JSON list of C-alpha atoms in Angstrom, two decimals:
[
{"chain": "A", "resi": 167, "resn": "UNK", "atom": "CA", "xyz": [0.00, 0.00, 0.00]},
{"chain": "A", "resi": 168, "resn": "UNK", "atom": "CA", "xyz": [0.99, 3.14, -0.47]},
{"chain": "A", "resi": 169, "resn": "UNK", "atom": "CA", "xyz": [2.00, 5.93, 1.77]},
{"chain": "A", "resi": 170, "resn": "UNK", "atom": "CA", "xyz": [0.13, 8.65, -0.30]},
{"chain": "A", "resi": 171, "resn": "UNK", "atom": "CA", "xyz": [-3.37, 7.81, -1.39]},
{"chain": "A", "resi": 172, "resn": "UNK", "atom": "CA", "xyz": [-4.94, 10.73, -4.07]},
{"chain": "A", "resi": 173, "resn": "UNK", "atom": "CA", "xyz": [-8.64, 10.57, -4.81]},
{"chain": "A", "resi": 174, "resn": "UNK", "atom": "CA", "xyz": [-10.20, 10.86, -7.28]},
{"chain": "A", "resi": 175, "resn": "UNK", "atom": "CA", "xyz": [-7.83, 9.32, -9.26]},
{"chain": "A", "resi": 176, "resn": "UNK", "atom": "CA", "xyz": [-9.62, 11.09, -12.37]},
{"chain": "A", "resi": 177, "resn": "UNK", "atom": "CA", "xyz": [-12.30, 13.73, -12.53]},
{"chain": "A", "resi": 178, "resn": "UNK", "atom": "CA", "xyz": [-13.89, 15.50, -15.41]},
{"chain": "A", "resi": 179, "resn": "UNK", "atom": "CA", "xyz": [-15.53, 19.10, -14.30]},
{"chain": "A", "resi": 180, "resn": "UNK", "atom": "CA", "xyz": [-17.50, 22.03, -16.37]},
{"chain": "A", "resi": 181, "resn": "UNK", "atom": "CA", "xyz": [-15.44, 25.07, -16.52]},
{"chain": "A", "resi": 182, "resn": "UNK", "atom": "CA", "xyz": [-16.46, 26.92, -13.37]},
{"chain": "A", "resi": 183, "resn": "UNK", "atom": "CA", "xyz": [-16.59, 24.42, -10.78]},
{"chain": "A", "resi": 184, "resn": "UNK", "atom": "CA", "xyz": [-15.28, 24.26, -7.12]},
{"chain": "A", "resi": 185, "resn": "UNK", "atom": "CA", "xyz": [-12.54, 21.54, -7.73]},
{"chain": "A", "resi": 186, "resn": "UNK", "atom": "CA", "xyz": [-11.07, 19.08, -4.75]},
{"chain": "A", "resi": 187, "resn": "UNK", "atom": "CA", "xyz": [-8.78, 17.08, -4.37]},
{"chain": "A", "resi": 188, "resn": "UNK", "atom": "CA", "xyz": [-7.79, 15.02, -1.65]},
{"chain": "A", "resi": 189, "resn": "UNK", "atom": "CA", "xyz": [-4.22, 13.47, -0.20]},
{"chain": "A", "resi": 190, "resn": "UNK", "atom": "CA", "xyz": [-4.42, 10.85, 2.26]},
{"chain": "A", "resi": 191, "resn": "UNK", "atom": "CA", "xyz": [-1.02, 9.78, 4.37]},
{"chain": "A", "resi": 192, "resn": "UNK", "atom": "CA", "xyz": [-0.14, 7.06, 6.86]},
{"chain": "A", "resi": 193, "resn": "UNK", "atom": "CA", "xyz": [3.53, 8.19, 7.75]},
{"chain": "A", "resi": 194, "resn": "UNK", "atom": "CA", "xyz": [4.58, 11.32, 10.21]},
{"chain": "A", "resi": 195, "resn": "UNK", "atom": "CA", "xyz": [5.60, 14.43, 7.93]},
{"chain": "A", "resi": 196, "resn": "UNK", "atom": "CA", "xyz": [7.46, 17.29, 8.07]},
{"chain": "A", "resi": 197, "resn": "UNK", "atom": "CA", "xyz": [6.22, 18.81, 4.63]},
{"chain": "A", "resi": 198, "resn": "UNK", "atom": "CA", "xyz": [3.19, 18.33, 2.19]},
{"chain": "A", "resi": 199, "resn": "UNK", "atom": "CA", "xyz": [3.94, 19.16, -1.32]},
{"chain": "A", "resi": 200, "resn": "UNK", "atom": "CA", "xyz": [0.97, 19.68, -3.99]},
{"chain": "A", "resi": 201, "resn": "UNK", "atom": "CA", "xyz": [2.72, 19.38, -7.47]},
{"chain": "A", "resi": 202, "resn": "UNK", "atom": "CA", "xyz": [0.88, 20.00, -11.21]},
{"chain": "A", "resi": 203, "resn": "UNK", "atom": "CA", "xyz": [1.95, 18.08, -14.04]},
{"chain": "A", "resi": 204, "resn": "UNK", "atom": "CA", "xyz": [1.14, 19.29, -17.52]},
{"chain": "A", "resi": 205, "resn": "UNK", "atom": "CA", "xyz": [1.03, 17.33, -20.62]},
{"chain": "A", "resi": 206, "resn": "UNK", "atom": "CA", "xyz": [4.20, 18.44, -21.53]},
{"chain": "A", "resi": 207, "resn": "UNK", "atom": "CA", "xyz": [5.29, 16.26, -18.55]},
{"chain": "A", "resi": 208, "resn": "UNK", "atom": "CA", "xyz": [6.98, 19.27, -16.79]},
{"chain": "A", "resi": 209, "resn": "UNK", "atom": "CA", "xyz": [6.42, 19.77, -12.98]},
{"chain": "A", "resi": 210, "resn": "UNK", "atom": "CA", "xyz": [5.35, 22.43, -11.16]},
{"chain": "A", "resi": 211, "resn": "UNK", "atom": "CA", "xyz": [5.37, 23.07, -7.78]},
{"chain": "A", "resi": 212, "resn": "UNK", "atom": "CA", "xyz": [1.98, 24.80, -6.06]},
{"chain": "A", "resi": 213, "resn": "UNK", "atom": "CA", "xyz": [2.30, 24.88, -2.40]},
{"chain": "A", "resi": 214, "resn": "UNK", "atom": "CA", "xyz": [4.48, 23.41, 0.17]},
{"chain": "A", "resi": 215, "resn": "UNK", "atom": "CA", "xyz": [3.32, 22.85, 3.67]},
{"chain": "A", "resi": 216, "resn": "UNK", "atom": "CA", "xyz": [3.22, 21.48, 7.48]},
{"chain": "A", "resi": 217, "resn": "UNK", "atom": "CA", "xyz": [0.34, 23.40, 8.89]},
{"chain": "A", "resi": 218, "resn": "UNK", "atom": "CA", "xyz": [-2.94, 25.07, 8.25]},
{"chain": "A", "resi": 219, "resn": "UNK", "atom": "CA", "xyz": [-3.84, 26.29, 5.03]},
{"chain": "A", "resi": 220, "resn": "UNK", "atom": "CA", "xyz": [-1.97, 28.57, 2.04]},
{"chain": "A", "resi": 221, "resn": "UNK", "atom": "CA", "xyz": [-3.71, 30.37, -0.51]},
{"chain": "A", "resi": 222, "resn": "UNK", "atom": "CA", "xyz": [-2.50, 31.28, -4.10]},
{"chain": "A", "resi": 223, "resn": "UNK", "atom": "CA", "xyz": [-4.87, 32.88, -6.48]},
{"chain": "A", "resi": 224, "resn": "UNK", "atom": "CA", "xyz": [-7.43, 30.37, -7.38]},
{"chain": "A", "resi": 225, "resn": "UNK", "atom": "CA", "xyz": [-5.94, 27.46, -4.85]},
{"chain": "A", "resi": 226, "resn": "UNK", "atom": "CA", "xyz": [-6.02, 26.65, -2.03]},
{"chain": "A", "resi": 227, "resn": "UNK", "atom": "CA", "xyz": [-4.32, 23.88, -0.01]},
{"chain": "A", "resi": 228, "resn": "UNK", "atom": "CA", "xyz": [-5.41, 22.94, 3.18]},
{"chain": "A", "resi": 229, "resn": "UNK", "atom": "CA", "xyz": [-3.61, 20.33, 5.86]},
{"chain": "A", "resi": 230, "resn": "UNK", "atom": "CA", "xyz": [-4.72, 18.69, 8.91]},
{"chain": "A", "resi": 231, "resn": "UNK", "atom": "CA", "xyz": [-1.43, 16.82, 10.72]},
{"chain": "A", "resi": 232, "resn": "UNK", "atom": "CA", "xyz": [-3.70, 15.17, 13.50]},
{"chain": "A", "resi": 233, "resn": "UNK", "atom": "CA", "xyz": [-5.78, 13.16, 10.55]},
{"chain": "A", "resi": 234, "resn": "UNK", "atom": "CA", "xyz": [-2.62, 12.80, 8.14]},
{"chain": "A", "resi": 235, "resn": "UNK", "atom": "CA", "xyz": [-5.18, 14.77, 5.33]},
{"chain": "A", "resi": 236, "resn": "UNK", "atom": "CA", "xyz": [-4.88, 17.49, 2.78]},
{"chain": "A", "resi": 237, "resn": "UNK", "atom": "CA", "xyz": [-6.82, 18.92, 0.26]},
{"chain": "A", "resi": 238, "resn": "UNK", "atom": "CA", "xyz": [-6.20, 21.43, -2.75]},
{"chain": "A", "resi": 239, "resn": "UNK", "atom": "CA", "xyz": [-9.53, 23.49, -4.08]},
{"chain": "A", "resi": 240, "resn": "UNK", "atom": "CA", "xyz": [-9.99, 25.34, -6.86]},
{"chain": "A", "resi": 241, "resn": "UNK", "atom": "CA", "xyz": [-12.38, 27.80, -7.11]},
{"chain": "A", "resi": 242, "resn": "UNK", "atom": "CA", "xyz": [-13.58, 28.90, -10.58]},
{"chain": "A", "resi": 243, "resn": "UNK", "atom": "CA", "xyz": [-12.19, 26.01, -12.23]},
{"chain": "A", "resi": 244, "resn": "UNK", "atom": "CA", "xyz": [-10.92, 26.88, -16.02]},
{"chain": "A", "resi": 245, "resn": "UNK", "atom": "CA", "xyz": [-9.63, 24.52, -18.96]},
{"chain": "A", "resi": 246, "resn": "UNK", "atom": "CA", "xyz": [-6.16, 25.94, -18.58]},
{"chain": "A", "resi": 247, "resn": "UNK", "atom": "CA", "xyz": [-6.38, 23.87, -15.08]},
{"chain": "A", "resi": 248, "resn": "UNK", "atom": "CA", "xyz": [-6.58, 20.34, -16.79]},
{"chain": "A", "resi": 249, "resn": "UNK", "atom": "CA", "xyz": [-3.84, 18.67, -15.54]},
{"chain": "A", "resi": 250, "resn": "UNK", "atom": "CA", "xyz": [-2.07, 16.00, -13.16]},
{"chain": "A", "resi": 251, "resn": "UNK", "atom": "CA", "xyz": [-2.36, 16.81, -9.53]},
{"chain": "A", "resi": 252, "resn": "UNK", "atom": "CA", "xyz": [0.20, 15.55, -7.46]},
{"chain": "A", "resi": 253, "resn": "UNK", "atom": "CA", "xyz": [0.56, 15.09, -4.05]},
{"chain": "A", "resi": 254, "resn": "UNK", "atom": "CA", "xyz": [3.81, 14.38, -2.17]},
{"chain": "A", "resi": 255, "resn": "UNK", "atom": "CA", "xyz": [5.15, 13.87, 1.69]},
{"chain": "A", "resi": 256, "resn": "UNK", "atom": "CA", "xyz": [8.55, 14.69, 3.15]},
{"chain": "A", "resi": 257, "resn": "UNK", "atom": "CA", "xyz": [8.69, 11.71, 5.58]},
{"chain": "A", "resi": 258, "resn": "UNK", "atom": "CA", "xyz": [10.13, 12.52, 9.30]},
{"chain": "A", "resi": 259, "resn": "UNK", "atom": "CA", "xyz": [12.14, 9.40, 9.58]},
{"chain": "A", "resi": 260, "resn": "UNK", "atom": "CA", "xyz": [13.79, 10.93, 6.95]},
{"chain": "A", "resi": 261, "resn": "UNK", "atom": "CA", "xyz": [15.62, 7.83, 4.35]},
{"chain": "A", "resi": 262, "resn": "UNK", "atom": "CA", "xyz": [16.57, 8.60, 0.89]},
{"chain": "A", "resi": 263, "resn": "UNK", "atom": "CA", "xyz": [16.28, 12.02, -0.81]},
{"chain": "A", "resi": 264, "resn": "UNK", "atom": "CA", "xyz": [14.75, 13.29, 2.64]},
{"chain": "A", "resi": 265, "resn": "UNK", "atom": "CA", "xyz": [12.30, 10.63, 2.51]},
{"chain": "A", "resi": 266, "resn": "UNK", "atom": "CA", "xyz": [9.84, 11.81, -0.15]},
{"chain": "A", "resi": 267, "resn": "UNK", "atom": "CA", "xyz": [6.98, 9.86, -1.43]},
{"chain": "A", "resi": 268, "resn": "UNK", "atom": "CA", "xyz": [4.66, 10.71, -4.35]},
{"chain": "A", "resi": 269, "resn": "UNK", "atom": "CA", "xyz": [0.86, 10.07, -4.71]},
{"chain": "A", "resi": 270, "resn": "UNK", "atom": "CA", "xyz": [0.00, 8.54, -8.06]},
{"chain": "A", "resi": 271, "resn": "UNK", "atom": "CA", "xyz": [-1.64, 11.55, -9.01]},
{"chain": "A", "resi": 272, "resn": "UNK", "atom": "CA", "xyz": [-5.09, 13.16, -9.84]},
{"chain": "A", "resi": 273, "resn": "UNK", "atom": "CA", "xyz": [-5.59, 13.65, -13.41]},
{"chain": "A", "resi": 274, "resn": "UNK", "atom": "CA", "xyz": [-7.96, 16.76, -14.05]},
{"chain": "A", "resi": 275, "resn": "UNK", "atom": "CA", "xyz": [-10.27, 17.74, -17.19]},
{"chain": "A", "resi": 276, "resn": "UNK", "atom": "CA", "xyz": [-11.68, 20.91, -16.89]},
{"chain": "A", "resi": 277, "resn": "UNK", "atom": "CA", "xyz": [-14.48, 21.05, -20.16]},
{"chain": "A", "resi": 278, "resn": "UNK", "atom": "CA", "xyz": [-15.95, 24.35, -21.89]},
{"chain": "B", "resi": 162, "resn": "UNK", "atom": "CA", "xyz": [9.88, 30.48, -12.67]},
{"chain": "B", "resi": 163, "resn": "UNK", "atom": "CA", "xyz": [12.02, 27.75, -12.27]},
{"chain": "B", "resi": 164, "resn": "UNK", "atom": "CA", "xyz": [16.06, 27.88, -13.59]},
{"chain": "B", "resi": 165, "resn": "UNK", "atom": "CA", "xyz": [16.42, 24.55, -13.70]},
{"chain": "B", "resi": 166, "resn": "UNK", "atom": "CA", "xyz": [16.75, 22.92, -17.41]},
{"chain": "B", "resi": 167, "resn": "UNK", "atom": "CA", "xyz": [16.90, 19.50, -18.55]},
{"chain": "B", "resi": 168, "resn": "UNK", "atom": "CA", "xyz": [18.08, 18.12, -22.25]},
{"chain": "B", "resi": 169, "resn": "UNK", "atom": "CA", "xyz": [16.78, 16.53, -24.79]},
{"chain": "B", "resi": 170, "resn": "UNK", "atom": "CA", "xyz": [13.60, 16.89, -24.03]},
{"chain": "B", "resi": 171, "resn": "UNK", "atom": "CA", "xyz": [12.79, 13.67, -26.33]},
{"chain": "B", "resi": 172, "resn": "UNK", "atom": "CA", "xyz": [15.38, 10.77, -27.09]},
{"chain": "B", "resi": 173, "resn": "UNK", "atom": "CA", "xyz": [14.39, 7.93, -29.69]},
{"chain": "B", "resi": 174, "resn": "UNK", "atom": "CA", "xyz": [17.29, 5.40, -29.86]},
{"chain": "B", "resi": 175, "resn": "UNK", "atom": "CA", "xyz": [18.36, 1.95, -30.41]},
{"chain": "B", "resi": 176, "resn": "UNK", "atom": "CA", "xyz": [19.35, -0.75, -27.98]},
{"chain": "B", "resi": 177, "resn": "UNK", "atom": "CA", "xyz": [22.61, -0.97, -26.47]},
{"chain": "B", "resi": 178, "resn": "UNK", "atom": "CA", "xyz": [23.20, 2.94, -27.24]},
{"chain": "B", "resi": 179, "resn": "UNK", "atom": "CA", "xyz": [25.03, 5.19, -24.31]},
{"chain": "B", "resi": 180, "resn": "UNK", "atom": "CA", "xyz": [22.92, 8.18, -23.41]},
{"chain": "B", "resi": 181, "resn": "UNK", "atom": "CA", "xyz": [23.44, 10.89, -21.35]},
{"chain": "B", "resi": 182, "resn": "UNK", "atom": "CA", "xyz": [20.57, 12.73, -20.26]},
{"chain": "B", "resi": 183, "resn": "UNK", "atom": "CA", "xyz": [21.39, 16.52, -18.92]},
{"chain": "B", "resi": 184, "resn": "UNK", "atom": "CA", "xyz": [20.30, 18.45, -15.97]},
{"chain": "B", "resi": 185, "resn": "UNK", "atom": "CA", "xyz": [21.11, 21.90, -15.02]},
{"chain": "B", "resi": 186, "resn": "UNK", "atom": "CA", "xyz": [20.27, 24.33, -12.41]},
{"chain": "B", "resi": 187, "resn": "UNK", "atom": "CA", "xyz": [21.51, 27.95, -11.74]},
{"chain": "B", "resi": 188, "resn": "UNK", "atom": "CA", "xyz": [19.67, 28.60, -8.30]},
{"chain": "B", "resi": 189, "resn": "UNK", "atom": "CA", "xyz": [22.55, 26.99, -6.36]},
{"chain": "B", "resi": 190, "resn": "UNK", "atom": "CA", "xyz": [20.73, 24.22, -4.93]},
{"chain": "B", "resi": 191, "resn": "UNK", "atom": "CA", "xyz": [22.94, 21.75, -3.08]},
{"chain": "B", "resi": 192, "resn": "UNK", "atom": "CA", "xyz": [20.56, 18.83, -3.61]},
{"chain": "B", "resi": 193, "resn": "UNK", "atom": "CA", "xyz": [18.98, 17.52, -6.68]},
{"chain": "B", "resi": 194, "resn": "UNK", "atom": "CA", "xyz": [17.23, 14.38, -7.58]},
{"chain": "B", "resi": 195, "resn": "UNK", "atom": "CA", "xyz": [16.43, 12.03, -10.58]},
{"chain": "B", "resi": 196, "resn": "UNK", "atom": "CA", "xyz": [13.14, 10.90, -11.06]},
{"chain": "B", "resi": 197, "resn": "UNK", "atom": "CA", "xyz": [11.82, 7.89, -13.20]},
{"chain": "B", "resi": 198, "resn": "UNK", "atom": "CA", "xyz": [8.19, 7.94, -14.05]},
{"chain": "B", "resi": 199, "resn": "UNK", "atom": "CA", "xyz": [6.15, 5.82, -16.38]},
{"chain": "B", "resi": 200, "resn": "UNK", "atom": "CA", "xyz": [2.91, 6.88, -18.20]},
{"chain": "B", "resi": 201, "resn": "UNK", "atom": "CA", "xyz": [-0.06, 7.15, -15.50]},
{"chain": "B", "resi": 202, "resn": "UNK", "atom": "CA", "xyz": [2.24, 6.40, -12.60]},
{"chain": "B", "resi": 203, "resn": "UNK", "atom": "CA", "xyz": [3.75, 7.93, -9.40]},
{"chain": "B", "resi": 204, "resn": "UNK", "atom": "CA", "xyz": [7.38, 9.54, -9.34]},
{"chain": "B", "resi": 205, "resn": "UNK", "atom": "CA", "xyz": [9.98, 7.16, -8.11]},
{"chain": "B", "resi": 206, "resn": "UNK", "atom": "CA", "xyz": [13.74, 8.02, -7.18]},
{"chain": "B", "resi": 207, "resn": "UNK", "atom": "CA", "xyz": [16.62, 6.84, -8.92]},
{"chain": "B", "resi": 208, "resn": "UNK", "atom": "CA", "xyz": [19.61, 8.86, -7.82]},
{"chain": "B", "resi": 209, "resn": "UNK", "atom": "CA", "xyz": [19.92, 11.88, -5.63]},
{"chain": "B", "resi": 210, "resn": "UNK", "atom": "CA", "xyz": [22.52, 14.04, -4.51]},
{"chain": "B", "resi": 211, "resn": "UNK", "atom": "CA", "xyz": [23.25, 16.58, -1.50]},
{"chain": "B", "resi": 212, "resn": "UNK", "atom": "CA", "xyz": [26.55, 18.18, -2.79]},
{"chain": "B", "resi": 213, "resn": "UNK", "atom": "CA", "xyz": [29.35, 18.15, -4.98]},
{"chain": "B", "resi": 214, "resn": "UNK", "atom": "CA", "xyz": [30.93, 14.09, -5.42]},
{"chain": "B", "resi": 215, "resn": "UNK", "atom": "CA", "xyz": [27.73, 13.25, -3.50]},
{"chain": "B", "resi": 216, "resn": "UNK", "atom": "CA", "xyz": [25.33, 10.69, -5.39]},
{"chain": "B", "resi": 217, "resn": "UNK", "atom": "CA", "xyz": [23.12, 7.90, -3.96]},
{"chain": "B", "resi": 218, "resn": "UNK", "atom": "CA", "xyz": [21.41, 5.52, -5.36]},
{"chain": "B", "resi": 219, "resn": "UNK", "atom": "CA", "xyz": [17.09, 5.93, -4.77]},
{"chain": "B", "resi": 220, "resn": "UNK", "atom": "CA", "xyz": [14.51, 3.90, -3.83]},
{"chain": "B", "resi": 221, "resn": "UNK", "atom": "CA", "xyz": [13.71, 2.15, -7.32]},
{"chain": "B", "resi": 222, "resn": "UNK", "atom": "CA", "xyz": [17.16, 0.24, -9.27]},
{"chain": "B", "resi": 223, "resn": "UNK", "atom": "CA", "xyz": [18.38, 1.34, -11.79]},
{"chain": "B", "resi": 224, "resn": "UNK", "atom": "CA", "xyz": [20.96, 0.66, -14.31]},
{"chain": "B", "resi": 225, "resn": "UNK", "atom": "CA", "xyz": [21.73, 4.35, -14.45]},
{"chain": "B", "resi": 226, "resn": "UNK", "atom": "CA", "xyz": [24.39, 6.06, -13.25]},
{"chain": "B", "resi": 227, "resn": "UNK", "atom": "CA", "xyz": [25.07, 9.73, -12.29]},
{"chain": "B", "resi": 228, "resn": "UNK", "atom": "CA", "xyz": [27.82, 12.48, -11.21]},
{"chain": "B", "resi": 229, "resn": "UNK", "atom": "CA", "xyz": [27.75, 15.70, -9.79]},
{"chain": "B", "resi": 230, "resn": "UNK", "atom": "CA", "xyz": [31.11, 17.51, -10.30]},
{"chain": "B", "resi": 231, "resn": "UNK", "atom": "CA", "xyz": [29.90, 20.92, -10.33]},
{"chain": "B", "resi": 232, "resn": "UNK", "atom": "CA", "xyz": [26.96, 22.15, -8.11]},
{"chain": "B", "resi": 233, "resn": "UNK", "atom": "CA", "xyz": [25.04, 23.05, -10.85]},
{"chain": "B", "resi": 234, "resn": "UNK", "atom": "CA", "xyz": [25.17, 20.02, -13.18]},
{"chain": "B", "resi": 235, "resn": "UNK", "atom": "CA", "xyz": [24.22, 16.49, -12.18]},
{"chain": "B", "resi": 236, "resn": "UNK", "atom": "CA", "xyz": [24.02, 14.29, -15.67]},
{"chain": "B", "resi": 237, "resn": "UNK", "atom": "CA", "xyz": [22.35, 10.88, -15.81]},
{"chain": "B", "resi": 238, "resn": "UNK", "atom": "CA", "xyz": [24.26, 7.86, -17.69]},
{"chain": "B", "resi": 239, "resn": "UNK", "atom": "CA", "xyz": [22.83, 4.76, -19.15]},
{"chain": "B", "resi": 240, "resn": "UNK", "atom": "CA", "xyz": [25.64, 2.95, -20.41]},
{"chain": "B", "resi": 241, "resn": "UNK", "atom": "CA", "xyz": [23.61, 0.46, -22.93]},
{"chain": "B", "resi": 242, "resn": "UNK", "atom": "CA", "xyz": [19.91, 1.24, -23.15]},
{"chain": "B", "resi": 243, "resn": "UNK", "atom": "CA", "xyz": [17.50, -1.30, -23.61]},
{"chain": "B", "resi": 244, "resn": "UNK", "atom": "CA", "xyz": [13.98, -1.23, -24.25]},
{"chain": "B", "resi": 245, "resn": "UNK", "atom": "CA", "xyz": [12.87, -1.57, -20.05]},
{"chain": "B", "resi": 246, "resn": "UNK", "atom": "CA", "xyz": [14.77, 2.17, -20.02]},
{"chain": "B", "resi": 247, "resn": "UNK", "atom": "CA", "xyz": [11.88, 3.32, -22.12]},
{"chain": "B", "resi": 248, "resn": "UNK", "atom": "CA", "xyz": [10.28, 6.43, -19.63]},
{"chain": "B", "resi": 249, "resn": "UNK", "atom": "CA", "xyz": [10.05, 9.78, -18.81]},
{"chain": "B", "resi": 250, "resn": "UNK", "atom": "CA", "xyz": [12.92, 11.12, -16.46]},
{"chain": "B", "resi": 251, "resn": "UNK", "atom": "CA", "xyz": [12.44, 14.29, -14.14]},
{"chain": "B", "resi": 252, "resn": "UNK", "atom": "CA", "xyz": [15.38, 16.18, -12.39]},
{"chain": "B", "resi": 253, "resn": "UNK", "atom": "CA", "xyz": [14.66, 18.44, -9.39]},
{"chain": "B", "resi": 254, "resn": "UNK", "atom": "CA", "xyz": [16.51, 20.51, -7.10]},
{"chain": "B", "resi": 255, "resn": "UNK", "atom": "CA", "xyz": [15.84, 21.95, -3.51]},
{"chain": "B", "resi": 256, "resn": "UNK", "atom": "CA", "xyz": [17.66, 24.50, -1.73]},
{"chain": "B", "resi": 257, "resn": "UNK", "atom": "CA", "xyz": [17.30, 21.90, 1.59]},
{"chain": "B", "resi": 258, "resn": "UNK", "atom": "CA", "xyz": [14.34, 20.96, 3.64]},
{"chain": "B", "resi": 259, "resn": "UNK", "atom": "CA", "xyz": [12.01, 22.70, 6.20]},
{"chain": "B", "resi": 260, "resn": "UNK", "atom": "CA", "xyz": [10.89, 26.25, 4.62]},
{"chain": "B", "resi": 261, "resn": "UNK", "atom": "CA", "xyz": [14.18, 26.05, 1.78]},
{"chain": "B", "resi": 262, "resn": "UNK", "atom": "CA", "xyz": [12.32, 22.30, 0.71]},
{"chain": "B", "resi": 263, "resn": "UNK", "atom": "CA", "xyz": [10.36, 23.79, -2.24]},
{"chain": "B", "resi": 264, "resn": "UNK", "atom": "CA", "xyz": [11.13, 21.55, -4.74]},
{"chain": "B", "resi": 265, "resn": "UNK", "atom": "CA", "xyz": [11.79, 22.91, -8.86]},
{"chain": "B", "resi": 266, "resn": "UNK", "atom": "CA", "xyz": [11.53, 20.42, -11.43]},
{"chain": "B", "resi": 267, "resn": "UNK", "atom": "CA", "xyz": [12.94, 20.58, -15.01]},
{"chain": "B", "resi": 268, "resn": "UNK", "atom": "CA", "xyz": [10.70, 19.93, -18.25]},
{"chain": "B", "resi": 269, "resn": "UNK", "atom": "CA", "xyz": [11.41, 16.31, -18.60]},
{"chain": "B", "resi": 270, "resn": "UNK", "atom": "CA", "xyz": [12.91, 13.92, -20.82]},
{"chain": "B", "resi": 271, "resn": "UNK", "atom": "CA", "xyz": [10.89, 11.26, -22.21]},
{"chain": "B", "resi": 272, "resn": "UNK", "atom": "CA", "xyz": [13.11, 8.42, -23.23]},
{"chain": "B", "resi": 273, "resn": "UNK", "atom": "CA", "xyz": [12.19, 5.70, -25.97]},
{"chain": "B", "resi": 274, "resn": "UNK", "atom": "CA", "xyz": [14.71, 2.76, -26.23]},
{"chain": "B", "resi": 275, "resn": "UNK", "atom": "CA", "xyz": [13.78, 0.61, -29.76]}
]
């Protein structure tokens, strides 16, 4: 199993729409990252964070540490948001490359 | 936006080719990371590094090697590709952890072994 769990795995919204996605973790973190993946396959990185909740624009990530579970919104969803949605934890115990794991992703479609 | 810059961006080549695929970053960042990921599937690690002549191997073998001689270059090697190297590979880079671990990812290269 593993340590990230995304849902939905895909979802398919009208332009317009409140968007969330959620990131499920079973480890102790120091960090939550929420990445965006284009088709392109270039990475992008949206928010980083251990507590609380960050706003940027149209996002919004939110984190609670006590039930290992973040979300990212997005209000007035647009086409230009279709993408991959990726969720990653910096792991306490540390390991390899500061112990980062990767959810599989959300893949996002955003219609007209 | 991110200065960090990976070439080529697309590789087609035969089996038992070398390839180098480049990675370059002018933010300074002591650590950077190679990433393996297949279509529809989550990043996984293949090499990372903290410093100059620092390089471990990740969480998921590979036949690929790397170097990091300079603090702003850290090149992946496969020394005879076959057709299992087919993927895409990410580099990153991170200034360190806590509020410096933002991570910045280059565009990709997206490896096809024949």
């Amino acid at each position: 199993k593993n340590e990230v769990e995304q849902s939905p795995q895909n979802l398919t919204a009208q332009e317009g729409e409140f968007i969330t996605i959620n990131c499920s973790y079973s480890v102790g973190i120091s960090a939550l990252h929420w990445l965006q993946q284009h088709p392109g396959g270039g990475i992008v990185s949206l928010f980083m964070l251990s507590s609380g909740k960050k706003k940027h624009g149209r996002l919004i990530a939110t984190i609670n540490i006590q039930e290992k579970h973040s979300s990212l919104h997005i209000t007035a969803s647009h086409p230009r948001d279709s993408a991959v949605y990726i969720c990653a934890v910096r792991s306490l115990r540390g390991g390899g490359a500061d112990g980062l794991t990767f959810g599989k992703g959300t893949h996002l479609i955003i219609q007209p | 936006e991110a200065d960090i810059y990976q070439t080529p961006r697309y590789l087609v080549i035969g089996t038992g080719k070398k390839i180098t695929l480049e990675c370059s970053q002018t933010m300074g960042h002591d650590k950077m990371y190679w990433y393996q990921q297949d279509p529809g599937m989550e990043l996984h690690l293949i090499h990372y590094s903290y410093g100059v002549n620092s390089t471990e191997k990740g969480d998921l073998s590979s036949e690929s090697t790397v170097s990091r001689i300079r603090t702003e270059h850290f090149p992946l090697t496969l020394e005879s590709a076959r057709p299992s190297h087919t993927s895409q590979y990410l580099c990153a880079s991170s200034a360190g952890t806590g509020v410096a671990g933002e991570l910045f990812f280059g565009e990709g290269s997206r490896l096809t072994v024949l």
